[in-house]
Amino acid sequence: MTEVSAIAQLAAAMGDQPAPIYQRVKQAIVSQITEGVWPPHQRVPSESELVNELGVSRMTINRALRELTSEGYLMRMQGVGTFVAEQKAWTAMLEVHNIADEIAGRGNTHSARIVTLHEINADPEQAAMLGVATGQKIYHSLMVHFENALPVQLEDRLVNPAMAPDYLKQNYDLQTPYTYLMQVAPLTAGEHVVEAVMPGVQQRKLLAMEEHEPCLLIRRQTWSDSKIVTYARLLYPGSRYKLIGSFKGHG
Amino acid sequence: MTEVSAIAQLAAAMGDQPAPIYQRVKQAIVSQITEGVWPPHQRVPSESELVNELGVSRMTINRALRELTSEGYLMRMQGVGTFVAEQKAWTAMLEVHNIADEIAGRGNTHSARIVTLHEINADPEQAAMLGVATGQKIYHSLMVHFENALPVQLEDRLVNPAMAPDYLKQNYDLQTPYTYLMQVAPLTAGEHVVEAVMPGVQQRKLLAMEEHEPCLLIRRQTWSDSKIVTYARLLYPGSRYKLIGSFKGHG
DNA sequence: AAGTGGTCTAGACCACGGT
DNA sequence: CCGTGGTCTAGACCACTTG
């Protein structure tokens, strides 16, 4: 009777702290998993077994198991049972903030210099990035962001006019393009790619960089309601910018 | 009676799809929020109001509101009420996988060549990264990971012997150091920094790179139970490696 | 047919915050 | 005091999987 001993172990792991029952059940199960007593794919006692053996109502057991499932500890299949989930892949958070907020957060002063702010006709590649037809009018902006007097980001952005018709008329000394676009279009999803590249000569000069110095490049596409709002290429001097993130197990 | 009209709107937003009631309630509330009908800080009808007006049991309403709270849409305060939450900050996910899995996922063959696998005495910098005393014996490994025949990652790793005493005895043709460490120590948290750097001459040769080509560098520190297990410097050729991620609103 | 999880109900008691 | 959310119970019906 593996199940019975599993329950006995679980009951022993349930302390009697002054906490809600469903939380104590969750904590007891988590400790079985993290201490390796219940390995991945191990079957977890069924709801009715737990109800009988722990003397708790089924709704309470169900809540504990349901929350653990949504937290990635368990896997459930209707008609089959509940099982310990595979160790989660380590997917880590990297926070990609608005550049102005980031600089302000360090107590420094942000400013921006606009290099280009124009309407252009989309070439085939640009059209593809925005999901519009080749030759259609789109907006293009190129600006340098400064932390105090030092350039830290070169922002090269394409914008879909259908989603932000007044993009060219904004005052970008008061507000970054990112912030403006957040306001006019409820951004619902995005994708980004991070890579290391060498800047072109023009880019290197705009960022006031030495020769043979690499850049971090973040390319980001942002959707609003299944339409692409904007495609940005954010170029950072490798010597002045790092992406920092943290992660936790089963986060 | 703002509340009454709020409920009327909500009832109208509740379609009669063949879905569980708690899900339809959730969806109706979410649509009120995303369409701006209920702005941030707006009060949401209380559980008992929703019970009376929607003709649903309180446990069902409670589940809907509780899940929306944990998903970041709502804010609840006992004794006060339920309110629409602030728009969440845009924190994006970047997935950092095990290199072997990643290569296998592309249908290619992973292999590794060990350059160094030794016990060393920690210099002050290394000791700091592992949280041990200077001069203490630690493990050091340096290996190149190949995708088919092409080098894609240079892994330079320090390991705390207290957390993985058999690290030097493993066969790393069968298992990456990462996978091994995951097994022997329940990794609970980590931090990483992503940056763009130029490789040293030695590193460039090990990765078979051209001159003046940049690298993506991920430095990662991993904890198990508040002790540092390992510190890794993962160096990728900029031309052959990109970090890809996606994000969603209210994720 | 038996066991599983998925959902729902109509009650109940409690802790908290504002009046 | 009253209304709020937080939790818990003892039932119930259903859909699904497996033998």
JSON list of N, CA and C in Angstrom, two decimals, chain B residues 91-161:
[
{"chain": "B", "resi": 91, "resn": "THR", "atom": "N", "xyz": [7.08, 43.47, -17.09]},
{"chain": "B", "resi": 91, "resn": "THR", "atom": "CA", "xyz": [8.26, 42.67, -16.87]},
{"chain": "B", "resi": 91, "resn": "THR", "atom": "C", "xyz": [8.19, 41.49, -17.83]},
{"chain": "B", "resi": 92, "resn": "ALA", "atom": "N", "xyz": [9.23, 41.32, -18.57]},
{"chain": "B", "resi": 92, "resn": "ALA", "atom": "CA", "xyz": [9.21, 40.36, -19.65]},
{"chain": "B", "resi": 92, "resn": "ALA", "atom": "C", "xyz": [9.97, 39.10, -19.27]},
{"chain": "B", "resi": 93, "resn": "MET", "atom": "N", "xyz": [9.53, 38.02, -19.82]},
{"chain": "B", "resi": 93, "resn": "MET", "atom": "CA", "xyz": [10.21, 36.75, -19.60]},
{"chain": "B", "resi": 93, "resn": "MET", "atom": "C", "xyz": [11.26, 36.53, -20.67]},
{"chain": "B", "resi": 94, "resn": "LEU", "atom": "N", "xyz": [12.40, 36.11, -20.25]},
{"chain": "B", "resi": 94, "resn": "LEU", "atom": "CA", "xyz": [13.40, 35.63, -21.20]},
{"chain": "B", "resi": 94, "resn": "LEU", "atom": "C", "xyz": [13.76, 34.23, -20.73]},
{"chain": "B", "resi": 95, "resn": "GLU", "atom": "N", "xyz": [13.59, 33.27, -21.60]},
{"chain": "B", "resi": 95, "resn": "GLU", "atom": "CA", "xyz": [13.86, 31.91, -21.18]},
{"chain": "B", "resi": 95, "resn": "GLU", "atom": "C", "xyz": [15.34, 31.57, -21.36]},
{"chain": "B", "resi": 96, "resn": "VAL", "atom": "N", "xyz": [15.93, 31.09, -20.30]},
{"chain": "B", "resi": 96, "resn": "VAL", "atom": "CA", "xyz": [17.32, 30.69, -20.34]},
{"chain": "B", "resi": 96, "resn": "VAL", "atom": "C", "xyz": [17.36, 29.20, -20.07]},
{"chain": "B", "resi": 97, "resn": "HIS", "atom": "N", "xyz": [17.49, 28.42, -21.12]},
{"chain": "B", "resi": 97, "resn": "HIS", "atom": "CA", "xyz": [17.39, 26.98, -20.98]},
{"chain": "B", "resi": 97, "resn": "HIS", "atom": "C", "xyz": [18.76, 26.33, -20.80]},
{"chain": "B", "resi": 98, "resn": "ASN", "atom": "N", "xyz": [18.69, 25.09, -20.43]},
{"chain": "B", "resi": 98, "resn": "ASN", "atom": "CA", "xyz": [19.85, 24.22, -20.46]},
{"chain": "B", "resi": 98, "resn": "ASN", "atom": "C", "xyz": [20.30, 24.09, -21.91]},
{"chain": "B", "resi": 99, "resn": "ILE", "atom": "N", "xyz": [21.59, 24.26, -22.15]},
{"chain": "B", "resi": 99, "resn": "ILE", "atom": "CA", "xyz": [22.10, 24.31, -23.51]},
{"chain": "B", "resi": 99, "resn": "ILE", "atom": "C", "xyz": [21.83, 23.01, -24.26]},
{"chain": "B", "resi": 100, "resn": "ALA", "atom": "N", "xyz": [21.94, 21.87, -23.58]},
{"chain": "B", "resi": 100, "resn": "ALA", "atom": "CA", "xyz": [21.75, 20.59, -24.25]},
{"chain": "B", "resi": 100, "resn": "ALA", "atom": "C", "xyz": [20.29, 20.43, -24.70]},
{"chain": "B", "resi": 101, "resn": "ASP", "atom": "N", "xyz": [19.36, 20.80, -23.83]},
{"chain": "B", "resi": 101, "resn": "ASP", "atom": "CA", "xyz": [17.95, 20.70, -24.20]},
{"chain": "B", "resi": 101, "resn": "ASP", "atom": "C", "xyz": [17.63, 21.61, -25.37]},
{"chain": "B", "resi": 102, "resn": "GLU", "atom": "N", "xyz": [18.23, 22.78, -25.33]},
{"chain": "B", "resi": 102, "resn": "GLU", "atom": "CA", "xyz": [17.95, 23.76, -26.36]},
{"chain": "B", "resi": 102, "resn": "GLU", "atom": "C", "xyz": [18.39, 23.25, -27.73]},
{"chain": "B", "resi": 103, "resn": "ILE", "atom": "N", "xyz": [19.58, 22.66, -27.75]},
{"chain": "B", "resi": 103, "resn": "ILE", "atom": "CA", "xyz": [20.09, 22.12, -29.00]},
{"chain": "B", "resi": 103, "resn": "ILE", "atom": "C", "xyz": [19.25, 20.93, -29.46]},
{"chain": "B", "resi": 104, "resn": "ALA", "atom": "N", "xyz": [18.92, 20.06, -28.51]},
{"chain": "B", "resi": 104, "resn": "ALA", "atom": "CA", "xyz": [18.09, 18.92, -28.86]},
{"chain": "B", "resi": 104, "resn": "ALA", "atom": "C", "xyz": [16.73, 19.38, -29.39]},
{"chain": "B", "resi": 105, "resn": "GLY", "atom": "N", "xyz": [16.21, 20.47, -28.82]},
{"chain": "B", "resi": 105, "resn": "GLY", "atom": "CA", "xyz": [14.93, 21.00, -29.27]},
{"chain": "B", "resi": 105, "resn": "GLY", "atom": "C", "xyz": [14.96, 21.47, -30.71]},
{"chain": "B", "resi": 106, "resn": "ARG", "atom": "N", "xyz": [16.14, 21.81, -31.20]},
{"chain": "B", "resi": 106, "resn": "ARG", "atom": "CA", "xyz": [16.27, 22.20, -32.60]},
{"chain": "B", "resi": 106, "resn": "ARG", "atom": "C", "xyz": [16.57, 21.00, -33.49]},
{"chain": "B", "resi": 107, "resn": "GLY", "atom": "N", "xyz": [16.56, 19.81, -32.89]},
{"chain": "B", "resi": 107, "resn": "GLY", "atom": "CA", "xyz": [16.81, 18.61, -33.67]},
{"chain": "B", "resi": 107, "resn": "GLY", "atom": "C", "xyz": [18.28, 18.39, -33.99]},
{"chain": "B", "resi": 108, "resn": "ASN", "atom": "N", "xyz": [19.17, 19.10, -33.30]},
{"chain": "B", "resi": 108, "resn": "ASN", "atom": "CA", "xyz": [20.60, 18.95, -33.56]},
{"chain": "B", "resi": 108, "resn": "ASN", "atom": "C", "xyz": [21.26, 18.13, -32.45]},
{"chain": "B", "resi": 109, "resn": "THR", "atom": "N", "xyz": [22.52, 17.84, -32.66]},
{"chain": "B", "resi": 109, "resn": "THR", "atom": "CA", "xyz": [23.25, 16.98, -31.72]},
{"chain": "B", "resi": 109, "resn": "THR", "atom": "C", "xyz": [24.14, 17.82, -30.82]},
{"chain": "B", "resi": 110, "resn": "HIS", "atom": "N", "xyz": [24.05, 17.59, -29.54]},
{"chain": "B", "resi": 110, "resn": "HIS", "atom": "CA", "xyz": [24.89, 18.30, -28.58]},
{"chain": "B", "resi": 110, "resn": "HIS", "atom": "C", "xyz": [26.08, 17.45, -28.20]},
{"chain": "B", "resi": 111, "resn": "SER", "atom": "N", "xyz": [27.23, 18.07, -28.09]},
{"chain": "B", "resi": 111, "resn": "SER", "atom": "CA", "xyz": [28.38, 17.40, -27.51]},
{"chain": "B", "resi": 111, "resn": "SER", "atom": "C", "xyz": [29.19, 18.44, -26.74]},
{"chain": "B", "resi": 112, "resn": "ALA", "atom": "N", "xyz": [30.10, 17.96, -25.91]},
{"chain": "B", "resi": 112, "resn": "ALA", "atom": "CA", "xyz": [30.87, 18.88, -25.09]},
{"chain": "B", "resi": 112, "resn": "ALA", "atom": "C", "xyz": [32.32, 18.42, -25.03]},
{"chain": "B", "resi": 113, "resn": "ARG", "atom": "N", "xyz": [33.22, 19.40, -24.99]},
{"chain": "B", "resi": 113, "resn": "ARG", "atom": "CA", "xyz": [34.64, 19.08, -24.84]},
{"chain": "B", "resi": 113, "resn": "ARG", "atom": "C", "xyz": [35.13, 19.74, -23.56]},
{"chain": "B", "resi": 114, "resn": "ILE", "atom": "N", "xyz": [35.69, 18.92, -22.68]},
{"chain": "B", "resi": 114, "resn": "ILE", "atom": "CA", "xyz": [36.17, 19.46, -21.41]},
{"chain": "B", "resi": 114, "resn": "ILE", "atom": "C", "xyz": [37.57, 20.02, -21.59]},
{"chain": "B", "resi": 115, "resn": "VAL", "atom": "N", "xyz": [37.75, 21.26, -21.22]},
{"chain": "B", "resi": 115, "resn": "VAL", "atom": "CA", "xyz": [39.07, 21.88, -21.29]},
{"chain": "B", "resi": 115, "resn": "VAL", "atom": "C", "xyz": [39.76, 21.76, -19.93]},
{"chain": "B", "resi": 116, "resn": "THR", "atom": "N", "xyz": [38.99, 22.01, -18.89]},
{"chain": "B", "resi": 116, "resn": "THR", "atom": "CA", "xyz": [39.54, 21.98, -17.54]},
{"chain": "B", "resi": 116, "resn": "THR", "atom": "C", "xyz": [38.50, 21.40, -16.59]},
{"chain": "B", "resi": 117, "resn": "LEU", "atom": "N", "xyz": [38.96, 20.57, -15.64]},
{"chain": "B", "resi": 117, "resn": "LEU", "atom": "CA", "xyz": [38.06, 20.04, -14.61]},
{"chain": "B", "resi": 117, "resn": "LEU", "atom": "C", "xyz": [38.93, 19.73, -13.40]},
{"chain": "B", "resi": 118, "resn": "HIS", "atom": "N", "xyz": [39.03, 20.69, -12.49]},
{"chain": "B", "resi": 118, "resn": "HIS", "atom": "CA", "xyz": [40.04, 20.65, -11.46]},
{"chain": "B", "resi": 118, "resn": "HIS", "atom": "C", "xyz": [39.52, 21.13, -10.11]},
{"chain": "B", "resi": 119, "resn": "GLU", "atom": "N", "xyz": [40.28, 20.77, -9.10]},
{"chain": "B", "resi": 119, "resn": "GLU", "atom": "CA", "xyz": [40.11, 21.42, -7.80]},
{"chain": "B", "resi": 119, "resn": "GLU", "atom": "C", "xyz": [41.13, 22.56, -7.74]},
{"chain": "B", "resi": 120, "resn": "ILE", "atom": "N", "xyz": [40.71, 23.71, -7.26]},
{"chain": "B", "resi": 120, "resn": "ILE", "atom": "CA", "xyz": [41.64, 24.84, -7.15]},
{"chain": "B", "resi": 120, "resn": "ILE", "atom": "C", "xyz": [41.47, 25.50, -5.79]},
{"chain": "B", "resi": 121, "resn": "ASN", "atom": "N", "xyz": [42.38, 26.38, -5.47]},
{"chain": "B", "resi": 121, "resn": "ASN", "atom": "CA", "xyz": [42.24, 27.20, -4.27]},
{"chain": "B", "resi": 121, "resn": "ASN", "atom": "C", "xyz": [41.63, 28.54, -4.66]},
{"chain": "B", "resi": 122, "resn": "ALA", "atom": "N", "xyz": [40.56, 28.91, -4.01]},
{"chain": "B", "resi": 122, "resn": "ALA", "atom": "CA", "xyz": [39.82, 30.10, -4.40]},
{"chain": "B", "resi": 122, "resn": "ALA", "atom": "C", "xyz": [40.63, 31.37, -4.18]},
{"chain": "B", "resi": 123, "resn": "ASP", "atom": "N", "xyz": [40.77, 32.17, -5.23]},
{"chain": "B", "resi": 123, "resn": "ASP", "atom": "CA", "xyz": [41.35, 33.50, -5.03]},
{"chain": "B", "resi": 123, "resn": "ASP", "atom": "C", "xyz": [40.25, 34.40, -4.47]},
{"chain": "B", "resi": 124, "resn": "PRO", "atom": "N", "xyz": [40.58, 35.60, -4.02]},
{"chain": "B", "resi": 124, "resn": "PRO", "atom": "CA", "xyz": [39.56, 36.42, -3.33]},
{"chain": "B", "resi": 124, "resn": "PRO", "atom": "C", "xyz": [38.30, 36.64, -4.17]},
{"chain": "B", "resi": 125, "resn": "GLU", "atom": "N", "xyz": [38.47, 36.88, -5.46]},
{"chain": "B", "resi": 125, "resn": "GLU", "atom": "CA", "xyz": [37.30, 37.14, -6.30]},
{"chain": "B", "resi": 125, "resn": "GLU", "atom": "C", "xyz": [36.42, 35.90, -6.41]},
{"chain": "B", "resi": 126, "resn": "GLN", "atom": "N", "xyz": [37.06, 34.77, -6.67]},
{"chain": "B", "resi": 126, "resn": "GLN", "atom": "CA", "xyz": [36.30, 33.52, -6.78]},
{"chain": "B", "resi": 126, "resn": "GLN", "atom": "C", "xyz": [35.61, 33.17, -5.47]},
{"chain": "B", "resi": 127, "resn": "ALA", "atom": "N", "xyz": [36.31, 33.39, -4.37]},
{"chain": "B", "resi": 127, "resn": "ALA", "atom": "CA", "xyz": [35.73, 33.10, -3.06]},
{"chain": "B", "resi": 127, "resn": "ALA", "atom": "C", "xyz": [34.48, 33.94, -2.84]},
{"chain": "B", "resi": 128, "resn": "ALA", "atom": "N", "xyz": [34.54, 35.19, -3.29]},
{"chain": "B", "resi": 128, "resn": "ALA", "atom": "CA", "xyz": [33.39, 36.08, -3.10]},
{"chain": "B", "resi": 128, "resn": "ALA", "atom": "C", "xyz": [32.18, 35.57, -3.91]},
{"chain": "B", "resi": 129, "resn": "MET", "atom": "N", "xyz": [32.44, 35.10, -5.13]},
{"chain": "B", "resi": 129, "resn": "MET", "atom": "CA", "xyz": [31.33, 34.66, -5.98]},
{"chain": "B", "resi": 129, "resn": "MET", "atom": "C", "xyz": [30.63, 33.42, -5.41]},
{"chain": "B", "resi": 130, "resn": "LEU", "atom": "N", "xyz": [31.39, 32.60, -4.65]},
{"chain": "B", "resi": 130, "resn": "LEU", "atom": "CA", "xyz": [30.79, 31.39, -4.09]},
{"chain": "B", "resi": 130, "resn": "LEU", "atom": "C", "xyz": [30.43, 31.55, -2.62]},
{"chain": "B", "resi": 131, "resn": "GLY", "atom": "N", "xyz": [30.78, 32.68, -2.05]},
{"chain": "B", "resi": 131, "resn": "GLY", "atom": "CA", "xyz": [30.48, 32.88, -0.64]},
{"chain": "B", "resi": 131, "resn": "GLY", "atom": "C", "xyz": [31.27, 31.96, 0.27]},
{"chain": "B", "resi": 132, "resn": "VAL", "atom": "N", "xyz": [32.52, 31.69, -0.08]},
{"chain": "B", "resi": 132, "resn": "VAL", "atom": "CA", "xyz": [33.37, 30.86, 0.78]},
{"chain": "B", "resi": 132, "resn": "VAL", "atom": "C", "xyz": [34.61, 31.67, 1.16]},
{"chain": "B", "resi": 133, "resn": "ALA", "atom": "N", "xyz": [35.50, 31.07, 1.95]},
{"chain": "B", "resi": 133, "resn": "ALA", "atom": "CA", "xyz": [36.70, 31.77, 2.40]},
{"chain": "B", "resi": 133, "resn": "ALA", "atom": "C", "xyz": [37.78, 31.72, 1.31]},
{"chain": "B", "resi": 134, "resn": "THR", "atom": "N", "xyz": [38.57, 32.78, 1.24]},
{"chain": "B", "resi": 134, "resn": "THR", "atom": "CA", "xyz": [39.69, 32.80, 0.30]},
{"chain": "B", "resi": 134, "resn": "THR", "atom": "C", "xyz": [40.65, 31.65, 0.62]},
{"chain": "B", "resi": 135, "resn": "GLY", "atom": "N", "xyz": [41.13, 30.98, -0.43]},
{"chain": "B", "resi": 135, "resn": "GLY", "atom": "CA", "xyz": [42.06, 29.89, -0.25]},
{"chain": "B", "resi": 135, "resn": "GLY", "atom": "C", "xyz": [41.39, 28.54, -0.06]},
{"chain": "B", "resi": 136, "resn": "GLN", "atom": "N", "xyz": [40.09, 28.54, 0.17]},
{"chain": "B", "resi": 136, "resn": "GLN", "atom": "CA", "xyz": [39.38, 27.27, 0.32]},
{"chain": "B", "resi": 136, "resn": "GLN", "atom": "C", "xyz": [39.36, 26.51, -1.00]},
{"chain": "B", "resi": 137, "resn": "LYS", "atom": "N", "xyz": [39.36, 25.19, -0.92]},
{"chain": "B", "resi": 137, "resn": "LYS", "atom": "CA", "xyz": [39.32, 24.38, -2.14]},
{"chain": "B", "resi": 137, "resn": "LYS", "atom": "C", "xyz": [37.94, 24.47, -2.78]},
{"chain": "B", "resi": 138, "resn": "ILE", "atom": "N", "xyz": [37.92, 24.76, -4.07]},
{"chain": "B", "resi": 138, "resn": "ILE", "atom": "CA", "xyz": [36.67, 24.78, -4.83]},
{"chain": "B", "resi": 138, "resn": "ILE", "atom": "C", "xyz": [36.89, 24.04, -6.15]},
{"chain": "B", "resi": 139, "resn": "TYR", "atom": "N", "xyz": [35.80, 23.78, -6.87]},
{"chain": "B", "resi": 139, "resn": "TYR", "atom": "CA", "xyz": [35.92, 23.10, -8.15]},
{"chain": "B", "resi": 139, "resn": "TYR", "atom": "C", "xyz": [35.79, 24.11, -9.28]},
{"chain": "B", "resi": 140, "resn": "HIS", "atom": "N", "xyz": [36.57, 23.85, -10.35]},
{"chain": "B", "resi": 140, "resn": "HIS", "atom": "CA", "xyz": [36.51, 24.72, -11.51]},
{"chain": "B", "resi": 140, "resn": "HIS", "atom": "C", "xyz": [36.40, 23.87, -12.76]},
{"chain": "B", "resi": 141, "resn": "SER", "atom": "N", "xyz": [35.44, 24.22, -13.63]},
{"chain": "B", "resi": 141, "resn": "SER", "atom": "CA", "xyz": [35.36, 23.50, -14.90]},
{"chain": "B", "resi": 141, "resn": "SER", "atom": "C", "xyz": [35.25, 24.50, -16.03]},
{"chain": "B", "resi": 142, "resn": "LEU", "atom": "N", "xyz": [35.85, 24.12, -17.16]},
{"chain": "B", "resi": 142, "resn": "LEU", "atom": "CA", "xyz": [35.78, 24.95, -18.37]},
{"chain": "B", "resi": 142, "resn": "LEU", "atom": "C", "xyz": [35.50, 24.00, -19.52]},
{"chain": "B", "resi": 143, "resn": "MET", "atom": "N", "xyz": [34.38, 24.20, -20.20]},
{"chain": "B", "resi": 143, "resn": "MET", "atom": "CA", "xyz": [34.07, 23.30, -21.31]},
{"chain": "B", "resi": 143, "resn": "MET", "atom": "C", "xyz": [33.38, 24.03, -22.44]},
{"chain": "B", "resi": 144, "resn": "VAL", "atom": "N", "xyz": [33.54, 23.45, -23.63]},
{"chain": "B", "resi": 144, "resn": "VAL", "atom": "CA", "xyz": [32.92, 24.02, -24.83]},
{"chain": "B", "resi": 144, "resn": "VAL", "atom": "C", "xyz": [31.76, 23.12, -25.24]},
{"chain": "B", "resi": 145, "resn": "HIS", "atom": "N", "xyz": [30.60, 23.75, -25.50]},
{"chain": "B", "resi": 145, "resn": "HIS", "atom": "CA", "xyz": [29.44, 22.99, -25.95]},
{"chain": "B", "resi": 145, "resn": "HIS", "atom": "C", "xyz": [29.26, 23.19, -27.45]},
{"chain": "B", "resi": 146, "resn": "PHE", "atom": "N", "xyz": [29.03, 22.08, -28.15]},
{"chain": "B", "resi": 146, "resn": "PHE", "atom": "CA", "xyz": [28.91, 22.11, -29.60]},
{"chain": "B", "resi": 146, "resn": "PHE", "atom": "C", "xyz": [27.49, 21.80, -30.03]},
{"chain": "B", "resi": 147, "resn": "GLU", "atom": "N", "xyz": [27.04, 22.50, -31.08]},
{"chain": "B", "resi": 147, "resn": "GLU", "atom": "CA", "xyz": [25.80, 22.14, -31.76]},
{"chain": "B", "resi": 147, "resn": "GLU", "atom": "C", "xyz": [26.23, 21.53, -33.08]},
{"chain": "B", "resi": 148, "resn": "ASN", "atom": "N", "xyz": [26.03, 20.22, -33.23]},
{"chain": "B", "resi": 148, "resn": "ASN", "atom": "CA", "xyz": [26.65, 19.48, -34.32]},
{"chain": "B", "resi": 148, "resn": "ASN", "atom": "C", "xyz": [28.16, 19.70, -34.19]},
{"chain": "B", "resi": 149, "resn": "ALA", "atom": "N", "xyz": [28.81, 20.32, -35.16]},
{"chain": "B", "resi": 149, "resn": "ALA", "atom": "CA", "xyz": [30.26, 20.48, -35.02]},
{"chain": "B", "resi": 149, "resn": "ALA", "atom": "C", "xyz": [30.65, 21.90, -34.64]},
{"chain": "B", "resi": 150, "resn": "LEU", "atom": "N", "xyz": [29.66, 22.77, -34.42]},
{"chain": "B", "resi": 150, "resn": "LEU", "atom": "CA", "xyz": [29.94, 24.18, -34.23]},
{"chain": "B", "resi": 150, "resn": "LEU", "atom": "C", "xyz": [29.90, 24.55, -32.74]},
{"chain": "B", "resi": 151, "resn": "PRO", "atom": "N", "xyz": [30.95, 25.17, -32.24]},
{"chain": "B", "resi": 151, "resn": "PRO", "atom": "CA", "xyz": [30.91, 25.59, -30.84]},
{"chain": "B", "resi": 151, "resn": "PRO", "atom": "C", "xyz": [29.91, 26.73, -30.63]},
{"chain": "B", "resi": 152, "resn": "VAL", "atom": "N", "xyz": [29.05, 26.61, -29.62]},
{"chain": "B", "resi": 152, "resn": "VAL", "atom": "CA", "xyz": [28.04, 27.64, -29.37]},
{"chain": "B", "resi": 152, "resn": "VAL", "atom": "C", "xyz": [28.10, 28.21, -27.97]},
{"chain": "B", "resi": 153, "resn": "GLN", "atom": "N", "xyz": [28.77, 27.52, -27.05]},
{"chain": "B", "resi": 153, "resn": "GLN", "atom": "CA", "xyz": [28.83, 28.06, -25.69]},
{"chain": "B", "resi": 153, "resn": "GLN", "atom": "C", "xyz": [30.14, 27.67, -25.01]},
{"chain": "B", "resi": 154, "resn": "LEU", "atom": "N", "xyz": [30.76, 28.64, -24.36]},
{"chain": "B", "resi": 154, "resn": "LEU", "atom": "CA", "xyz": [31.91, 28.37, -23.51]},
{"chain": "B", "resi": 154, "resn": "LEU", "atom": "C", "xyz": [31.45, 28.52, -22.07]},
{"chain": "B", "resi": 155, "resn": "GLU", "atom": "N", "xyz": [31.50, 27.42, -21.34]},
{"chain": "B", "resi": 155, "resn": "GLU", "atom": "CA", "xyz": [30.97, 27.40, -19.98]},
{"chain": "B", "resi": 155, "resn": "GLU", "atom": "C", "xyz": [32.12, 27.37, -18.98]},
{"chain": "B", "resi": 156, "resn": "ASP", "atom": "N", "xyz": [32.23, 28.44, -18.23]},
{"chain": "B", "resi": 156, "resn": "ASP", "atom": "CA", "xyz": [33.29, 28.59, -17.23]},
{"chain": "B", "resi": 156, "resn": "ASP", "atom": "C", "xyz": [32.60, 28.60, -15.87]},
{"chain": "B", "resi": 157, "resn": "ARG", "atom": "N", "xyz": [32.83, 27.55, -15.07]},
{"chain": "B", "resi": 157, "resn": "ARG", "atom": "CA", "xyz": [31.99, 27.37, -13.90]},
{"chain": "B", "resi": 157, "resn": "ARG", "atom": "C", "xyz": [32.79, 27.10, -12.63]},
{"chain": "B", "resi": 158, "resn": "LEU", "atom": "N", "xyz": [32.38, 27.78, -11.55]},
{"chain": "B", "resi": 158, "resn": "LEU", "atom": "CA", "xyz": [32.92, 27.49, -10.22]},
{"chain": "B", "resi": 158, "resn": "LEU", "atom": "C", "xyz": [31.84, 26.78, -9.41]},
{"chain": "B", "resi": 159, "resn": "VAL", "atom": "N", "xyz": [32.24, 25.79, -8.63]},
{"chain": "B", "resi": 159, "resn": "VAL", "atom": "CA", "xyz": [31.27, 25.02, -7.86]},
{"chain": "B", "resi": 159, "resn": "VAL", "atom": "C", "xyz": [31.71, 24.93, -6.41]},
{"chain": "B", "resi": 160, "resn": "ASN", "atom": "N", "xyz": [30.74, 25.07, -5.53]},
{"chain": "B", "resi": 160, "resn": "ASN", "atom": "CA", "xyz": [30.98, 24.95, -4.09]},
{"chain": "B", "resi": 160, "resn": "ASN", "atom": "C", "xyz": [31.01, 23.46, -3.70]},
{"chain": "B", "resi": 161, "resn": "PRO", "atom": "N", "xyz": [32.16, 22.94, -3.30]},
{"chain": "B", "resi": 161, "resn": "PRO", "atom": "CA", "xyz": [32.26, 21.49, -3.02]},
{"chain": "B", "resi": 161, "resn": "PRO", "atom": "C", "xyz": [31.30, 21.03, -1.93]}
]
